[in-house]
Amino acid sequence: MFPHAPLEHLHLDWLSAAGIEVAILRLDQIDPLISGNKWFKLVEHLKAAERNGAEGIISLGGAHSNHLHALAAAGKRLGFKTVGLLRGHALETPTVEDLQAFGMQLHWLGYGGYRARHESGFWEHWLAQYPTLHAVPEGGGGLSGALGCVALKAQVDVQLSALGWRDYQAWWLACGTGTTLAGLVLAEAGAHPVFGALAVPEDHGVAPQVEAILREAGVANAGYALIEASRGGFAKVDSGLLAFIEQTEQASGVPLEPLYTGKALLALKEQIAAGRFASGTRLVFVHTGGLQGRRGFSTDP
Ligand SMILES: *Cc1c(COP(=O)(O)O)cnc(C)c1O
């Protein structure tokens, strides 16, 4: 059920200058169609759907949603029905064109209708219309989503020796809801700390969401830290960030997008410059994917 994600050395001047080694786990390369952490976050939801005898999955997201994209691609690949509830009014984005090509049935909820997603009765309404489908929350979050991401640690562990590494000191990854980070914290059980670079402002409730998942899993005092990386807000893009992404892509050959992976790596650079990690430190950076979504941004080079 879990596709293989390659683990590679990331070569960048500012890393070698600081004496820090980074291995990058390429979730952007797990499959030609299905990319990124969203696939891992979906796995336990798909298993639950199968256990419940559902014919498919209904979920929600925006017109650039990496989550809906992974879900629709998985539905096409594995042969289950998918329905997407979209924020806003019928937009033609590259993501939406893919969703349609993958056979996902779409409903546009408007903005007010989308905001109602947390109200009681929201899912009852949609499940009455689609009684054979299994509902998955926005972004594939919660403990189910996190449990799917536990598998990332094993994928790193089996590839360490091929890099010439016996161990690493910490993880570094982009956080939106913190679900993927929570999965790594569960996998590590305190063995290595997990650093989450926040792609959303600090008041977006990531810490309480992570704590809720860990509490539900029965884990306390877990080793993780959240670092502000949003640069003024989710999806806020500035020229410094875009220049950094372009330089990094040229120097390393690793494609990044500006919302998550670009911000996370830039935050790592800033934290290294501020002395957070000693020379000799080995870090695993998770490339959480999301490259399909960057087609929707006019700032894309
Ligand atoms: C959704 C997403 C994230 C955030 O994942 P969470 O589990 O919500 O923290 C990070 N990177 C990319 C590319 C994403 O699409």
PDB file of C-alpha atoms and ligand atoms in Angstrom:
ATOM      1  CA  MET A   1       0.000   0.000   0.000  1.00  0.00           C
ATOM      2  CA  PHE A   2       2.912   2.385   0.632  1.00  0.00           C
ATOM      3  CA  PRO A   3       4.856   3.596  -2.380  1.00  0.00           C
ATOM      4  CA  HIS A   4       8.625   3.875  -2.039  1.00  0.00           C
ATOM      5  CA  ALA A   5      10.098   7.360  -1.473  1.00  0.00           C
ATOM      6  CA  PRO A   6      13.786   7.755  -2.438  1.00  0.00           C
ATOM      7  CA  LEU A   7      16.180   9.200   0.184  1.00  0.00           C
ATOM      8  CA  GLU A   8      18.996  11.305  -1.304  1.00  0.00           C
ATOM      9  CA  HIS A   9      21.818  13.593  -0.201  1.00  0.00           C
ATOM     10  CA  LEU A  10      20.880  17.252  -0.612  1.00  0.00           C
ATOM     11  CA  HIS A  11      23.924  19.232  -1.778  1.00  0.00           C
ATOM     12  CA  LEU A  12      23.802  22.960  -1.130  1.00  0.00           C
ATOM     13  CA  ASP A  13      26.670  25.365  -0.371  1.00  0.00           C
ATOM     14  CA  TRP A  14      25.107  26.829   2.763  1.00  0.00           C
ATOM     15  CA  LEU A  15      24.735  23.329   4.220  1.00  0.00           C
ATOM     16  CA  SER A  16      28.320  22.268   3.573  1.00  0.00           C
ATOM     17  CA  ALA A  17      29.572  25.659   4.827  1.00  0.00           C
ATOM     18  CA  ALA A  18      27.827  24.973   8.153  1.00  0.00           C
ATOM     19  CA  GLY A  19      29.053  21.366   8.251  1.00  0.00           C
ATOM     20  CA  ILE A  20      25.485  20.083   8.166  1.00  0.00           C
ATOM     21  CA  GLU A  21      24.370  17.103   6.122  1.00  0.00           C
ATOM     22  CA  VAL A  22      20.809  16.782   4.885  1.00  0.00           C
ATOM     23  CA  ALA A  23      19.114  13.758   3.393  1.00  0.00           C
ATOM     24  CA  ILE A  24      15.907  14.562   1.547  1.00  0.00           C
ATOM     25  CA  LEU A  25      13.026  12.085   1.512  1.00  0.00           C
ATOM     26  CA  ARG A  26      11.447  12.604  -1.907  1.00  0.00           C
ATOM     27  CA  LEU A  27       7.698  12.161  -1.418  1.00  0.00           C
ATOM     28  CA  ASP A  28       7.382  14.131  -4.656  1.00  0.00           C
ATOM     29  CA  GLN A  29       8.764  11.053  -6.419  1.00  0.00           C
ATOM     30  CA  ILE A  30       6.613   8.236  -5.073  1.00  0.00           C
ATOM     31  CA  ASP A  31       4.418   7.915  -8.167  1.00  0.00           C
ATOM     32  CA  PRO A  32       3.946   9.677 -11.513  1.00  0.00           C
ATOM     33  CA  LEU A  33       0.361  10.638 -10.574  1.00  0.00           C
ATOM     34  CA  ILE A  34       0.056  10.487  -6.801  1.00  0.00           C
ATOM     35  CA  SER A  35       2.535  12.765  -5.068  1.00  0.00           C
ATOM     36  CA  GLY A  36       3.514  13.870  -1.625  1.00  0.00           C
ATOM     37  CA  ASN A  37       2.504  13.414   1.992  1.00  0.00           C
ATOM     38  CA  LYS A  38      -1.214  13.424   1.065  1.00  0.00           C
ATOM     39  CA  TRP A  39      -0.936   9.862  -0.203  1.00  0.00           C
ATOM     40  CA  PHE A  40       0.463   8.679   3.141  1.00  0.00           C
ATOM     41  CA  LYS A  41      -2.234  10.640   4.992  1.00  0.00           C
ATOM     42  CA  LEU A  42      -4.909   8.876   2.931  1.00  0.00           C
ATOM     43  CA  VAL A  43      -3.823   5.280   3.455  1.00  0.00           C
ATOM     44  CA  GLU A  44      -5.592   4.672   6.780  1.00  0.00           C
ATOM     45  CA  HIS A  45      -8.721   6.453   5.504  1.00  0.00           C
ATOM     46  CA  LEU A  46      -8.754   4.151   2.466  1.00  0.00           C
ATOM     47  CA  LYS A  47      -8.430   1.114   4.721  1.00  0.00           C
ATOM     48  CA  ALA A  48     -11.350   2.349   6.850  1.00  0.00           C
ATOM     49  CA  ALA A  49     -13.439   2.864   3.710  1.00  0.00           C
ATOM     50  CA  GLU A  50     -12.678  -0.679   2.631  1.00  0.00           C
ATOM     51  CA  ARG A  51     -13.533  -2.077   6.083  1.00  0.00           C
ATOM     52  CA  ASN A  52     -16.879  -0.225   5.957  1.00  0.00           C
ATOM     53  CA  GLY A  53     -17.628  -1.654   2.523  1.00  0.00           C
ATOM     54  CA  ALA A  54     -17.689   1.836   0.977  1.00  0.00           C
ATOM     55  CA  GLU A  55     -17.500   2.221  -2.794  1.00  0.00           C
ATOM     56  CA  GLY A  56     -15.314   5.257  -2.560  1.00  0.00           C
ATOM     57  CA  ILE A  57     -14.394   8.471  -0.760  1.00  0.00           C
ATOM     58  CA  ILE A  58     -15.951  11.927  -0.454  1.00  0.00           C
ATOM     59  CA  SER A  59     -13.740  14.755   0.794  1.00  0.00           C
ATOM     60  CA  LEU A  60     -13.165  18.498   0.430  1.00  0.00           C
ATOM     61  CA  GLY A  61     -10.584  21.120  -0.478  1.00  0.00           C
ATOM     62  CA  GLY A  62      -9.715  24.177  -2.541  1.00  0.00           C
ATOM     63  CA  ALA A  63      -9.127  24.615  -6.264  1.00  0.00           C
ATOM     64  CA  HIS A  64      -5.363  23.925  -5.855  1.00  0.00           C
ATOM     65  CA  SER A  65      -5.764  21.181  -3.228  1.00  0.00           C
ATOM     66  CA  ASN A  66      -2.935  18.649  -3.050  1.00  0.00           C
ATOM     67  CA  HIS A  67      -5.215  16.470  -0.940  1.00  0.00           C
ATOM     68  CA  LEU A  68      -8.031  16.254  -3.506  1.00  0.00           C
ATOM     69  CA  HIS A  69      -5.449  15.731  -6.239  1.00  0.00           C
ATOM     70  CA  ALA A  70      -3.892  12.754  -4.434  1.00  0.00           C
ATOM     71  CA  LEU A  71      -7.337  11.363  -3.617  1.00  0.00           C
ATOM     72  CA  ALA A  72      -8.618  11.627  -7.192  1.00  0.00           C
ATOM     73  CA  ALA A  73      -5.413  10.102  -8.563  1.00  0.00           C
ATOM     74  CA  ALA A  74      -5.630   7.246  -6.072  1.00  0.00           C
ATOM     75  CA  GLY A  75      -9.262   6.653  -7.026  1.00  0.00           C
ATOM     76  CA  LYS A  76      -8.328   6.428 -10.669  1.00  0.00           C
ATOM     77  CA  ARG A  77      -5.292   4.233  -9.997  1.00  0.00           C
ATOM     78  CA  LEU A  78      -6.997   1.851  -7.550  1.00  0.00           C
ATOM     79  CA  GLY A  79     -10.477   1.964  -9.077  1.00  0.00           C
ATOM     80  CA  PHE A  80     -12.705   3.549  -6.435  1.00  0.00           C
ATOM     81  CA  LYS A  81     -15.230   6.330  -6.760  1.00  0.00           C
ATOM     82  CA  THR A  82     -14.296   9.861  -5.607  1.00  0.00           C
ATOM     83  CA  VAL A  83     -16.383  12.948  -4.928  1.00  0.00           C
ATOM     84  CA  GLY A  84     -14.797  16.336  -4.183  1.00  0.00           C
ATOM     85  CA  LEU A  85     -16.528  19.230  -2.411  1.00  0.00           C
ATOM     86  CA  LEU A  86     -14.771  22.410  -3.483  1.00  0.00           C
ATOM     87  CA  ARG A  87     -14.373  25.812  -1.877  1.00  0.00           C
ATOM     88  CA  GLY A  88     -15.591  28.740  -3.985  1.00  0.00           C
ATOM     89  CA  HIS A  89     -17.248  28.875  -7.377  1.00  0.00           C
ATOM     90  CA  ALA A  90     -16.403  26.810 -10.469  1.00  0.00           C
ATOM     91  CA  LEU A  91     -12.763  27.689 -11.201  1.00  0.00           C
ATOM     92  CA  GLU A  92     -10.683  26.246 -14.021  1.00  0.00           C
ATOM     93  CA  THR A  93      -7.310  25.535 -12.437  1.00  0.00           C
ATOM     94  CA  PRO A  94      -4.799  22.896 -13.574  1.00  0.00           C
ATOM     95  CA  THR A  95      -5.686  20.992 -10.388  1.00  0.00           C
ATOM     96  CA  VAL A  96      -9.415  21.069 -11.158  1.00  0.00           C
ATOM     97  CA  GLU A  97      -8.772  19.898 -14.726  1.00  0.00           C
ATOM     98  CA  ASP A  98      -6.823  16.943 -13.320  1.00  0.00           C
ATOM     99  CA  LEU A  99      -9.570  16.125 -10.809  1.00  0.00           C
ATOM    100  CA  GLN A 100     -12.063  15.939 -13.670  1.00  0.00           C
ATOM    101  CA  ALA A 101      -9.679  13.898 -15.832  1.00  0.00           C
ATOM    102  CA  PHE A 102      -9.201  11.449 -12.935  1.00  0.00           C
ATOM    103  CA  GLY A 103     -12.980  10.996 -12.808  1.00  0.00           C
ATOM    104  CA  MET A 104     -13.690  12.799  -9.529  1.00  0.00           C
ATOM    105  CA  GLN A 105     -17.219  14.135  -9.301  1.00  0.00           C
ATOM    106  CA  LEU A 106     -17.120  17.779  -8.205  1.00  0.00           C
ATOM    107  CA  HIS A 107     -19.538  19.993  -6.273  1.00  0.00           C
ATOM    108  CA  TRP A 108     -18.741  23.688  -5.795  1.00  0.00           C
ATOM    109  CA  LEU A 109     -19.950  24.845  -2.386  1.00  0.00           C
ATOM    110  CA  GLY A 110     -19.240  28.562  -2.665  1.00  0.00           C
ATOM    111  CA  TYR A 111     -17.379  30.200   0.239  1.00  0.00           C
ATOM    112  CA  GLY A 112     -20.216  30.258   2.775  1.00  0.00           C
ATOM    113  CA  GLY A 113     -21.169  26.675   1.968  1.00  0.00           C
ATOM    114  CA  TYR A 114     -17.567  25.600   2.454  1.00  0.00           C
ATOM    115  CA  ARG A 115     -17.324  27.374   5.809  1.00  0.00           C
ATOM    116  CA  ALA A 116     -20.259  25.242   6.965  1.00  0.00           C
ATOM    117  CA  ARG A 117     -18.057  22.126   6.797  1.00  0.00           C
ATOM    118  CA  HIS A 118     -17.533  22.103  10.569  1.00  0.00           C
ATOM    119  CA  GLU A 119     -21.245  22.351  11.378  1.00  0.00           C
ATOM    120  CA  SER A 120     -23.135  19.333  12.548  1.00  0.00           C
ATOM    121  CA  GLY A 121     -25.319  18.097   9.732  1.00  0.00           C
ATOM    122  CA  PHE A 122     -22.789  18.926   7.007  1.00  0.00           C
ATOM    123  CA  TRP A 123     -21.678  15.346   6.442  1.00  0.00           C
ATOM    124  CA  GLU A 124     -25.146  13.917   7.111  1.00  0.00           C
ATOM    125  CA  HIS A 125     -26.381  15.956   4.159  1.00  0.00           C
ATOM    126  CA  TRP A 126     -23.655  14.737   1.803  1.00  0.00           C
ATOM    127  CA  LEU A 127     -23.718  11.135   2.998  1.00  0.00           C
ATOM    128  CA  ALA A 128     -27.479  11.073   2.445  1.00  0.00           C
ATOM    129  CA  GLN A 129     -26.731  11.980  -1.169  1.00  0.00           C
ATOM    130  CA  TYR A 130     -23.788   9.534  -1.378  1.00  0.00           C
ATOM    131  CA  PRO A 131     -24.653   6.735   1.074  1.00  0.00           C
ATOM    132  CA  THR A 132     -22.060   4.332  -0.334  1.00  0.00           C
ATOM    133  CA  LEU A 133     -19.123   6.696   0.220  1.00  0.00           C
ATOM    134  CA  HIS A 134     -16.772   7.187   3.175  1.00  0.00           C
ATOM    135  CA  ALA A 135     -16.149  10.787   4.314  1.00  0.00           C
ATOM    136  CA  VAL A 136     -12.586  12.015   4.858  1.00  0.00           C
ATOM    137  CA  PRO A 137     -11.970  15.342   6.663  1.00  0.00           C
ATOM    138  CA  GLU A 138     -10.211  18.261   4.988  1.00  0.00           C
ATOM    139  CA  GLY A 139      -6.610  17.427   4.134  1.00  0.00           C
ATOM    140  CA  GLY A 140      -6.942  13.831   5.372  1.00  0.00           C
ATOM    141  CA  GLY A 141      -6.056  14.900   8.908  1.00  0.00           C
ATOM    142  CA  GLY A 142      -6.594  13.502  12.373  1.00  0.00           C
ATOM    143  CA  LEU A 143      -5.076  10.408  13.950  1.00  0.00           C
ATOM    144  CA  SER A 144      -5.885   8.282  10.868  1.00  0.00           C
ATOM    145  CA  GLY A 145      -3.903  10.684   8.711  1.00  0.00           C
ATOM    146  CA  ALA A 146      -0.990  10.703  11.140  1.00  0.00           C
ATOM    147  CA  LEU A 147      -0.871   6.906  11.386  1.00  0.00           C
ATOM    148  CA  GLY A 148      -0.313   6.691   7.637  1.00  0.00           C
ATOM    149  CA  CYS A 149       2.738   8.946   8.020  1.00  0.00           C
ATOM    150  CA  VAL A 150       4.335   6.672  10.630  1.00  0.00           C
ATOM    151  CA  ALA A 151       5.560   4.610   7.641  1.00  0.00           C
ATOM    152  CA  LEU A 152       7.891   7.434   6.580  1.00  0.00           C
ATOM    153  CA  LYS A 153      10.391   6.598   9.323  1.00  0.00           C
ATOM    154  CA  ALA A 154      10.816   3.003   8.158  1.00  0.00           C
ATOM    155  CA  GLN A 155      11.410   4.238   4.623  1.00  0.00           C
ATOM    156  CA  VAL A 156      14.246   6.435   5.921  1.00  0.00           C
ATOM    157  CA  ASP A 157      15.705   3.739   8.159  1.00  0.00           C
ATOM    158  CA  VAL A 158      16.065   1.167   5.362  1.00  0.00           C
ATOM    159  CA  GLN A 159      17.842   3.687   3.125  1.00  0.00           C
ATOM    160  CA  LEU A 160      20.277   5.204   5.660  1.00  0.00           C
ATOM    161  CA  SER A 161      23.155   2.821   5.063  1.00  0.00           C
ATOM    162  CA  ALA A 162      23.053   3.415   1.296  1.00  0.00           C
ATOM    163  CA  LEU A 163      23.790   7.092   2.119  1.00  0.00           C
ATOM    164  CA  GLY A 164      26.676   6.077   4.336  1.00  0.00           C
ATOM    165  CA  TRP A 165      24.722   7.156   7.436  1.00  0.00           C
ATOM    166  CA  ARG A 166      24.173   5.091  10.570  1.00  0.00           C
ATOM    167  CA  ASP A 167      21.888   7.613  12.250  1.00  0.00           C
ATOM    168  CA  TYR A 168      20.464  11.115  11.998  1.00  0.00           C
ATOM    169  CA  GLN A 169      19.780  13.759  14.660  1.00  0.00           C
ATOM    170  CA  ALA A 170      16.410  15.255  13.675  1.00  0.00           C
ATOM    171  CA  TRP A 171      13.646  15.644  11.101  1.00  0.00           C
ATOM    172  CA  TRP A 172      12.689  18.877   9.349  1.00  0.00           C
ATOM    173  CA  LEU A 173       9.464  19.295   7.372  1.00  0.00           C
ATOM    174  CA  ALA A 174       6.735  21.744   6.355  1.00  0.00           C
ATOM    175  CA  CYS A 175       3.573  21.818   8.490  1.00  0.00           C
ATOM    176  CA  GLY A 176       0.067  22.832   7.468  1.00  0.00           C
ATOM    177  CA  THR A 177      -2.166  21.018   9.949  1.00  0.00           C
ATOM    178  CA  GLY A 178       0.722  19.206  11.661  1.00  0.00           C
ATOM    179  CA  THR A 179      -0.710  15.776  10.833  1.00  0.00           C
ATOM    180  CA  THR A 180       2.407  14.552   9.027  1.00  0.00           C
ATOM    181  CA  LEU A 181       4.602  15.852  11.847  1.00  0.00           C
ATOM    182  CA  ALA A 182       2.419  14.039  14.388  1.00  0.00           C
ATOM    183  CA  GLY A 183       2.922  10.793  12.451  1.00  0.00           C
ATOM    184  CA  LEU A 184       6.698  11.199  12.626  1.00  0.00           C
ATOM    185  CA  VAL A 185       6.529  12.023  16.334  1.00  0.00           C
ATOM    186  CA  LEU A 186       4.562   8.803  16.870  1.00  0.00           C
ATOM    187  CA  ALA A 187       7.072   6.839  14.773  1.00  0.00           C
ATOM    188  CA  GLU A 188      10.053   8.235  16.675  1.00  0.00           C
ATOM    189  CA  ALA A 189       8.579   7.789  20.154  1.00  0.00           C
ATOM    190  CA  GLY A 190      11.159  10.294  21.405  1.00  0.00           C
ATOM    191  CA  ALA A 191      14.210   8.814  19.612  1.00  0.00           C
ATOM    192  CA  HIS A 192      14.786  11.873  17.379  1.00  0.00           C
ATOM    193  CA  PRO A 193      13.125  15.300  17.559  1.00  0.00           C
ATOM    194  CA  VAL A 194      10.869  16.485  14.735  1.00  0.00           C
ATOM    195  CA  PHE A 195      11.035  20.139  13.634  1.00  0.00           C
ATOM    196  CA  GLY A 196       7.952  21.500  11.901  1.00  0.00           C
ATOM    197  CA  ALA A 197       8.306  24.614   9.752  1.00  0.00           C
ATOM    198  CA  LEU A 198       4.908  26.313   9.914  1.00  0.00           C
ATOM    199  CA  ALA A 199       3.483  27.189   6.493  1.00  0.00           C
ATOM    200  CA  VAL A 200       0.557  28.873   8.280  1.00  0.00           C
ATOM    201  CA  PRO A 201       0.661  31.705  10.855  1.00  0.00           C
ATOM    202  CA  GLU A 202       1.310  30.701  14.447  1.00  0.00           C
ATOM    203  CA  ASP A 203      -2.282  31.357  15.535  1.00  0.00           C
ATOM    204  CA  HIS A 204      -3.665  28.691  13.177  1.00  0.00           C
ATOM    205  CA  GLY A 205      -3.845  26.096  15.906  1.00  0.00           C
ATOM    206  CA  VAL A 206      -1.215  23.663  14.668  1.00  0.00           C
ATOM    207  CA  ALA A 207       0.143  22.969  18.162  1.00  0.00           C
ATOM    208  CA  PRO A 208      -3.319  22.090  19.597  1.00  0.00           C
ATOM    209  CA  GLN A 209      -4.003  19.885  16.563  1.00  0.00           C
ATOM    210  CA  VAL A 210      -0.738  18.007  17.027  1.00  0.00           C
ATOM    211  CA  GLU A 211      -1.408  17.675  20.754  1.00  0.00           C
ATOM    212  CA  ALA A 212      -4.924  16.327  20.068  1.00  0.00           C
ATOM    213  CA  ILE A 213      -3.556  13.633  17.754  1.00  0.00           C
ATOM    214  CA  LEU A 214      -0.809  12.649  20.215  1.00  0.00           C
ATOM    215  CA  ARG A 215      -3.302  12.562  23.088  1.00  0.00           C
ATOM    216  CA  GLU A 216      -5.666  10.358  21.067  1.00  0.00           C
ATOM    217  CA  ALA A 217      -2.702   8.060  20.377  1.00  0.00           C
ATOM    218  CA  GLY A 218      -1.861   8.028  24.094  1.00  0.00           C
ATOM    219  CA  VAL A 219       1.525   9.769  23.723  1.00  0.00           C
ATOM    220  CA  ALA A 220       2.769  12.498  26.072  1.00  0.00           C
ATOM    221  CA  ASN A 221       5.943  14.628  26.228  1.00  0.00           C
ATOM    222  CA  ALA A 222       6.819  13.960  22.633  1.00  0.00           C
ATOM    223  CA  GLY A 223       9.889  15.530  21.079  1.00  0.00           C
ATOM    224  CA  TYR A 224       8.937  18.142  18.542  1.00  0.00           C
ATOM    225  CA  ALA A 225       9.164  21.893  17.951  1.00  0.00           C
ATOM    226  CA  LEU A 226       7.267  24.253  15.659  1.00  0.00           C
ATOM    227  CA  ILE A 227       9.103  27.045  13.861  1.00  0.00           C
ATOM    228  CA  GLU A 228       7.468  30.042  12.191  1.00  0.00           C
ATOM    229  CA  ALA A 229       8.114  29.784   8.446  1.00  0.00           C
ATOM    230  CA  SER A 230       4.997  31.264   6.810  1.00  0.00           C
ATOM    231  CA  ARG A 231       6.631  34.623   5.903  1.00  0.00           C
ATOM    232  CA  GLY A 232       3.500  36.621   6.610  1.00  0.00           C
ATOM    233  CA  GLY A 233       0.762  34.063   6.011  1.00  0.00           C
ATOM    234  CA  PHE A 234      -0.281  30.902   4.213  1.00  0.00           C
ATOM    235  CA  ALA A 235       0.262  31.213   0.448  1.00  0.00           C
ATOM    236  CA  LYS A 236       2.036  34.575   0.908  1.00  0.00           C
ATOM    237  CA  VAL A 237       4.887  34.573  -1.565  1.00  0.00           C
ATOM    238  CA  ASP A 238       7.708  37.134  -1.671  1.00  0.00           C
ATOM    239  CA  SER A 239      10.593  37.717  -4.053  1.00  0.00           C
ATOM    240  CA  GLY A 240      13.209  36.529  -1.533  1.00  0.00           C
ATOM    241  CA  LEU A 241      11.434  33.189  -1.306  1.00  0.00           C
ATOM    242  CA  LEU A 242      11.101  32.843  -5.075  1.00  0.00           C
ATOM    243  CA  ALA A 243      14.777  33.685  -5.591  1.00  0.00           C
ATOM    244  CA  PHE A 244      15.748  31.105  -2.956  1.00  0.00           C
ATOM    245  CA  ILE A 245      13.626  28.435  -4.653  1.00  0.00           C
ATOM    246  CA  GLU A 246      15.145  29.188  -8.047  1.00  0.00           C
ATOM    247  CA  GLN A 247      18.712  29.075  -6.678  1.00  0.00           C
ATOM    248  CA  THR A 248      18.009  25.861  -4.812  1.00  0.00           C
ATOM    249  CA  GLU A 249      16.482  24.173  -7.839  1.00  0.00           C
ATOM    250  CA  GLN A 250      19.463  25.155  -9.975  1.00  0.00           C
ATOM    251  CA  ALA A 251      22.034  24.097  -7.395  1.00  0.00           C
ATOM    252  CA  SER A 252      20.430  20.825  -6.271  1.00  0.00           C
ATOM    253  CA  GLY A 253      18.070  19.760  -9.045  1.00  0.00           C
ATOM    254  CA  VAL A 254      15.282  19.381  -6.466  1.00  0.00           C
ATOM    255  CA  PRO A 255      12.013  21.093  -7.481  1.00  0.00           C
ATOM    256  CA  LEU A 256      10.230  23.032  -4.711  1.00  0.00           C
ATOM    257  CA  GLU A 257       6.943  24.914  -4.514  1.00  0.00           C
ATOM    258  CA  PRO A 258       6.503  28.214  -2.624  1.00  0.00           C
ATOM    259  CA  LEU A 259       3.737  27.286  -0.139  1.00  0.00           C
ATOM    260  CA  TYR A 260       5.326  24.469   1.827  1.00  0.00           C
ATOM    261  CA  THR A 261       8.640  22.945   0.753  1.00  0.00           C
ATOM    262  CA  GLY A 262      10.276  26.215  -0.337  1.00  0.00           C
ATOM    263  CA  LYS A 263       9.345  27.948   2.910  1.00  0.00           C
ATOM    264  CA  ALA A 264      10.419  24.948   4.992  1.00  0.00           C
ATOM    265  CA  LEU A 265      13.873  24.778   3.413  1.00  0.00           C
ATOM    266  CA  LEU A 266      14.355  28.547   3.655  1.00  0.00           C
ATOM    267  CA  ALA A 267      13.401  28.417   7.340  1.00  0.00           C
ATOM    268  CA  LEU A 268      16.000  25.662   7.788  1.00  0.00           C
ATOM    269  CA  LYS A 269      18.631  27.872   6.183  1.00  0.00           C
ATOM    270  CA  GLU A 270      17.721  30.730   8.536  1.00  0.00           C
ATOM    271  CA  GLN A 271      17.782  28.484  11.601  1.00  0.00           C
ATOM    272  CA  ILE A 272      21.158  27.050  10.630  1.00  0.00           C
ATOM    273  CA  ALA A 273      22.469  30.608  10.194  1.00  0.00           C
ATOM    274  CA  ALA A 274      21.121  31.363  13.685  1.00  0.00           C
ATOM    275  CA  GLY A 275      23.115  28.425  15.063  1.00  0.00           C
ATOM    276  CA  ARG A 276      20.319  25.993  15.879  1.00  0.00           C
ATOM    277  CA  PHE A 277      22.307  22.957  14.688  1.00  0.00           C
ATOM    278  CA  ALA A 278      25.950  22.179  15.450  1.00  0.00           C
ATOM    279  CA  SER A 279      28.427  21.306  12.731  1.00  0.00           C
ATOM    280  CA  GLY A 280      28.311  17.557  12.086  1.00  0.00           C
ATOM    281  CA  THR A 281      24.517  17.361  12.478  1.00  0.00           C
ATOM    282  CA  ARG A 282      22.655  15.054  10.090  1.00  0.00           C
ATOM    283  CA  LEU A 283      19.055  15.980   9.282  1.00  0.00           C
ATOM    284  CA  VAL A 284      16.274  14.320   7.301  1.00  0.00           C
ATOM    285  CA  PHE A 285      14.263  16.882   5.312  1.00  0.00           C
ATOM    286  CA  VAL A 286      10.913  15.594   4.073  1.00  0.00           C
ATOM    287  CA  HIS A 287       9.982  16.795   0.604  1.00  0.00           C
ATOM    288  CA  THR A 288       6.220  16.714   1.130  1.00  0.00           C
ATOM    289  CA  GLY A 289       5.430  17.109  -2.600  1.00  0.00           C
ATOM    290  CA  GLY A 290       2.795  19.621  -3.671  1.00  0.00           C
ATOM    291  CA  LEU A 291       4.397  20.355  -7.035  1.00  0.00           C
ATOM    292  CA  GLN A 292       1.095  19.917  -8.874  1.00  0.00           C
ATOM    293  CA  GLY A 293      -0.352  22.882  -6.939  1.00  0.00           C
ATOM    294  CA  ARG A 294       2.337  25.331  -8.063  1.00  0.00           C
ATOM    295  CA  ARG A 295       1.008  25.221 -11.622  1.00  0.00           C
ATOM    296  CA  GLY A 296      -1.802  27.426 -10.348  1.00  0.00           C
ATOM    297  CA  PHE A 297       0.506  30.299  -9.338  1.00  0.00           C
ATOM    298  CA  SER A 298       1.286  33.054 -11.789  1.00  0.00           C
ATOM    299  CA  THR A 299       4.535  33.673  -9.871  1.00  0.00           C
ATOM    300  CA  ASP A 300       5.728  30.241 -11.005  1.00  0.00           C
ATOM    301  CA  PRO A 301       8.843  30.763 -13.146  1.00  0.00           C
TER     302      PRO A 301
HETATM  303  C1  LIG B   1      -0.562  19.403   2.897  1.00  0.00           C
HETATM  304  C2  LIG B   1       0.894  19.680   2.713  1.00  0.00           C
HETATM  305  C3  LIG B   1       1.750  19.881   3.817  1.00  0.00           C
HETATM  306  C4  LIG B   1       1.228  19.937   5.224  1.00  0.00           C
HETATM  307  O1  LIG B   1       0.935  18.669   5.748  1.00  0.00           O
HETATM  308  P1  LIG B   1       0.218  18.572   7.180  1.00  0.00           P
HETATM  309  O2  LIG B   1       0.147  17.124   7.426  1.00  0.00           O
HETATM  310  O3  LIG B   1      -1.140  19.194   7.005  1.00  0.00           O
HETATM  311  O4  LIG B   1       1.025  19.325   8.152  1.00  0.00           O
HETATM  312  C5  LIG B   1       3.097  20.076   3.589  1.00  0.00           C
HETATM  313  N1  LIG B   1       3.589  20.081   2.333  1.00  0.00           N
HETATM  314  C6  LIG B   1       2.812  19.905   1.255  1.00  0.00           C
HETATM  315  C7  LIG B   1       3.429  19.961  -0.087  1.00  0.00           C
HETATM  316  C8  LIG B   1       1.446  19.697   1.404  1.00  0.00           C
HETATM  317  O5  LIG B   1       0.674  19.521   0.319  1.00  0.00           O
END
